Coordinates of C-alpha atoms in Angstrom, one line a residue:
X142 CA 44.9 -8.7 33.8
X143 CA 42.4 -5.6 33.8
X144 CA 44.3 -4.2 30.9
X145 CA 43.8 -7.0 28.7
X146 CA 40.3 -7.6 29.5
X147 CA 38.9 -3.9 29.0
X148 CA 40.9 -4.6 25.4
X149 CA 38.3 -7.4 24.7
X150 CA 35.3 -5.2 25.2
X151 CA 33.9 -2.9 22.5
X152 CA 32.8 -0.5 24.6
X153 CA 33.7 0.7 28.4
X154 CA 31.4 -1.5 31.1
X155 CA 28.4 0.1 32.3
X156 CA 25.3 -0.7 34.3
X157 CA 24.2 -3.8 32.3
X158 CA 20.5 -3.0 32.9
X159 CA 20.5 0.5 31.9
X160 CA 22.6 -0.4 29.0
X161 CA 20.5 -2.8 27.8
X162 CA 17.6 -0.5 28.3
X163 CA 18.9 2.4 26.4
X164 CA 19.9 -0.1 23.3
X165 CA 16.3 -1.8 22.8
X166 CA 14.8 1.6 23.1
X167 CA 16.2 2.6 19.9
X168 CA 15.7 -0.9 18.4
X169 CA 13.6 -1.2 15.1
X170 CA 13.5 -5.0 15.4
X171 CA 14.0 -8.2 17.8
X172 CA 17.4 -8.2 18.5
X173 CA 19.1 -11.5 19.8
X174 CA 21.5 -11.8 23.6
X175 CA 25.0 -12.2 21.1
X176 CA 24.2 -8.8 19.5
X177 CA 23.2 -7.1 22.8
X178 CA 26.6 -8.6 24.1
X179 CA 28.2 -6.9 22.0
X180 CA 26.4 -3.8 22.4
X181 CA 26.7 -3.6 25.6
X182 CA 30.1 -5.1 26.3
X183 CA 28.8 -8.0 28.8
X184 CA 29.2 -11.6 28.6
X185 CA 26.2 -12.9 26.7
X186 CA 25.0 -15.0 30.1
X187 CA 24.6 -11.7 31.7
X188 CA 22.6 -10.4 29.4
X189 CA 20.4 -12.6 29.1
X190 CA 19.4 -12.6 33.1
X191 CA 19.5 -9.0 33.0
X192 CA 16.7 -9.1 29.8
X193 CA 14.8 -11.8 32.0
X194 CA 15.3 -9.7 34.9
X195 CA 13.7 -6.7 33.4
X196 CA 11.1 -8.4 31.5
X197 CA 9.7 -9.6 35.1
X198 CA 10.9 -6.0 36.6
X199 CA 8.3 -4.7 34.3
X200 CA 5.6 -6.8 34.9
X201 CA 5.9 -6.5 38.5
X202 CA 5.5 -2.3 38.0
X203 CA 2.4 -3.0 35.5
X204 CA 4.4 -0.7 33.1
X205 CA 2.4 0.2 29.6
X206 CA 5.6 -1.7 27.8
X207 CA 7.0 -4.7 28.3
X208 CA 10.2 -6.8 27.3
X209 CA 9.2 -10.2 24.8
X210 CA 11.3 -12.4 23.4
X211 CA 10.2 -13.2 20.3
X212 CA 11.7 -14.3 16.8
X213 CA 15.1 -15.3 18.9
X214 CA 15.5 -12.0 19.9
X215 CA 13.9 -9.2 22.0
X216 CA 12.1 -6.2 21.8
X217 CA 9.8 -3.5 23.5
X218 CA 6.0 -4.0 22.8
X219 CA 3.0 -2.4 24.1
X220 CA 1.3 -4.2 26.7
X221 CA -1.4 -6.0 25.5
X222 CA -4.2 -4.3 27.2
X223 CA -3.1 -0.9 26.8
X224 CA -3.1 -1.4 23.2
X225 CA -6.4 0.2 22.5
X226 CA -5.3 3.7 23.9
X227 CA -2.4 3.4 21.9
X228 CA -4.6 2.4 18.7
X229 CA -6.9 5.5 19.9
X230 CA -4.4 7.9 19.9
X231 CA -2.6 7.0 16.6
X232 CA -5.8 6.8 14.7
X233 CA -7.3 10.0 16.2
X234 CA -4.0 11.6 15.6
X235 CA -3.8 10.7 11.5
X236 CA -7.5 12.0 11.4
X237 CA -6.7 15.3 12.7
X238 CA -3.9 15.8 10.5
X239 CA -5.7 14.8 7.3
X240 CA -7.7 18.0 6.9
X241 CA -11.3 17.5 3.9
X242 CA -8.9 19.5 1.5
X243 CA -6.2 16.8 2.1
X244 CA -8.8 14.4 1.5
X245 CA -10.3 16.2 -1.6
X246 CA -6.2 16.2 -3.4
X247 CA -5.8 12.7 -2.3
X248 CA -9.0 11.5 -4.4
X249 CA -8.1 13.5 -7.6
X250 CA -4.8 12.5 -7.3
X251 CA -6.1 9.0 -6.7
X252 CA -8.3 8.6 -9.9
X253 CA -5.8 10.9 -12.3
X254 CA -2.5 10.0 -11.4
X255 CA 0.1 10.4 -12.5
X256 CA -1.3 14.1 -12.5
X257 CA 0.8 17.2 -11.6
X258 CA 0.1 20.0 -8.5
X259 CA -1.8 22.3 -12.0
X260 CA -4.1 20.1 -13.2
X261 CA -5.2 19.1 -9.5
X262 CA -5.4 22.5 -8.6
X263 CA -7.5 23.0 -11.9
X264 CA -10.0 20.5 -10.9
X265 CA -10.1 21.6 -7.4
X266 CA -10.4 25.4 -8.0
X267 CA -7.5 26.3 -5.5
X268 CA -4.1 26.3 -5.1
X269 CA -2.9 22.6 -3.5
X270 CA 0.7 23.1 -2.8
X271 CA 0.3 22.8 0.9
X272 CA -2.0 20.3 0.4
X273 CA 0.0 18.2 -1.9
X274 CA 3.2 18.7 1.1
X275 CA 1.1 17.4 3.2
X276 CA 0.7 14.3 1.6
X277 CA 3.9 13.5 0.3
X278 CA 5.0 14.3 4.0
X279 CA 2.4 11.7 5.3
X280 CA 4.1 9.4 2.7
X281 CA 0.6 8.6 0.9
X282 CA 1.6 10.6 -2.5
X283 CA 5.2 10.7 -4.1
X284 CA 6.9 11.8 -7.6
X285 CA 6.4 10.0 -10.6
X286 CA 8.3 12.0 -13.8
X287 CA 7.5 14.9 -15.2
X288 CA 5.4 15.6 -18.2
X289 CA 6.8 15.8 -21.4
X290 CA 5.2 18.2 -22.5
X291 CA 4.8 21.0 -19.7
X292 CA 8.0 19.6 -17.7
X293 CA 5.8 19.8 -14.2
X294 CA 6.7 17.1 -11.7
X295 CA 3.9 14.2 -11.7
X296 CA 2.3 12.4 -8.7
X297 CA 1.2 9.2 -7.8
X298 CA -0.4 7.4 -5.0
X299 CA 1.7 5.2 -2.8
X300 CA 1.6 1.7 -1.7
X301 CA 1.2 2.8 2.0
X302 CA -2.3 5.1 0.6
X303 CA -3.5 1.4 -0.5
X304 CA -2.5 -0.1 2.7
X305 CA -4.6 2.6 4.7
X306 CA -7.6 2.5 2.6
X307 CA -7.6 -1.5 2.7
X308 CA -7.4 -2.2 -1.3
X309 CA -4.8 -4.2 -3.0
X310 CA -4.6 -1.9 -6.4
X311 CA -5.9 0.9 -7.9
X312 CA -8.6 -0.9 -10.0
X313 CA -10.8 -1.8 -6.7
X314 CA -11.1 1.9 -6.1
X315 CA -15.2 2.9 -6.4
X316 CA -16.2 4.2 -9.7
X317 CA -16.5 8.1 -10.1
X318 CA -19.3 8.1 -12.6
X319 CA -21.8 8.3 -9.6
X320 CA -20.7 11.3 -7.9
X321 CA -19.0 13.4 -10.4
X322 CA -19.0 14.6 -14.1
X323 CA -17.0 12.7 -16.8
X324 CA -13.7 13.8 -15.9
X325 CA -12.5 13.2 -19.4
X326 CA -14.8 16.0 -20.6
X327 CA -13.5 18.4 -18.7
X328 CA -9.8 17.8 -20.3
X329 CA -9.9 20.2 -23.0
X330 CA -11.1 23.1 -20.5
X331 CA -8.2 22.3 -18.1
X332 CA -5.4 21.5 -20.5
X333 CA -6.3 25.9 -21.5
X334 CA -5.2 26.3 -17.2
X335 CA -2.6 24.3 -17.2
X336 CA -0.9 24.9 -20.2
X337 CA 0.6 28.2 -18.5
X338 CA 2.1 26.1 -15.8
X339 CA 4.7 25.1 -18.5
X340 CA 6.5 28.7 -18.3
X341 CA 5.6 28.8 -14.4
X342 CA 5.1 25.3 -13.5
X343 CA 2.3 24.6 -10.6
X344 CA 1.5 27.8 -9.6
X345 CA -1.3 29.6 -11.9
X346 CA -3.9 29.7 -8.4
X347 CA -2.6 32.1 -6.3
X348 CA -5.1 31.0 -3.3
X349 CA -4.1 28.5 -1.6
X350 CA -5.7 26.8 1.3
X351 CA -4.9 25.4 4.4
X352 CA -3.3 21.6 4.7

């Protein structure tokens, strides 16, 4: 009788509590008793009192987490009102790591792209390889092609540098005539610096600063 019933299960039996603890952990999304079942390798009735029995478990301790079920499934959340250290920490935390010369790429890459790492170290003065890791890192630049004519990788702006700014597209960014010169008369002067980067592409500043 044993033999046939540790056949059924898909994995040995365990705790169900820690089990079922150490599965939502690593859970990206709600994820429903049937699918924990099998997880876990309990009955689904189980596993649903032990999700209930943590959820209160957790409430009773005042933990900064707790257990919801939510879109027929279940899932770890912050606790409602810890949520503003959380928000503190994650927004303080993106600040720090932006640096004013991440900031400075960004916006030329912004209002150029697609552009590659020479041109926006032309118009910056200094060499932005770091800087331009940085932000494809951070997921708020990526590759677009390469130019035809030099071969150098291009960059764009990403959906998720919209998102964080709060604009739909690119054509609700602020005008530039304001604040700085006519970019477009300035092409002729950088095309002479970049055009070297087509025998040793992106690298004709040798300076490079911090990211």
């Amino acid at each position: 009788m044993s033999e046939s019933t540790e056949e059924t299960l898909d994995v040995p039996v365990a705790a169900l509590r820690p089990c079922l603890e150490a599965v939502l952990m690593v859970a990206d999304q709600p994820l429903d008793a049937v699918t924990l079942a099998t997880a876990v390798g309990h009955p689904v009735e189980d596993v649903v009192a032990g999700l209930q029995l943590l959820a209160e478990q957790y409430a009773e301790d005042d933990r900064g987490f707790e257990l919801r079920h939510v879109a027929g499934g279940w899932r770890y959340y912050t606790r409602e009102e810890y949520a503003h250290v959380v928000e503190a920490f994650v927004l303080d935390g993106q600040q720090a790591r932006l640096t004013q010369a991440a900031l400075e790429t960004l916006a030329v890459v912004a209002y150029r792209q697609p552009v590659s790492r020479a041109r926006v170290s032309a118009i910056r003065g200094v060499n932005v390889d770091g800087v331009m890791r940085t932000l494809l890192t951070r997921g708020l630049v990526e590759e677009a092609g390469t130019d035809a004519e030099t071969g150098a990788h291009l960059y764009r702006t990403t959906g998720y540098f919209l998102e964080r700014i709060g604009i739909t597209g690119l054509d609700e960014l602020p005008e530039l005539a304001p604040y700085l010169p006519e970019l477009d008369d300035m092409e002729e002067e950088l095309s002479a610096l970049v055009t070297p980067a087509s025998t040793q592409p992106d690298t004709q500043n040798t300076t490079e600063e911090p990211a």
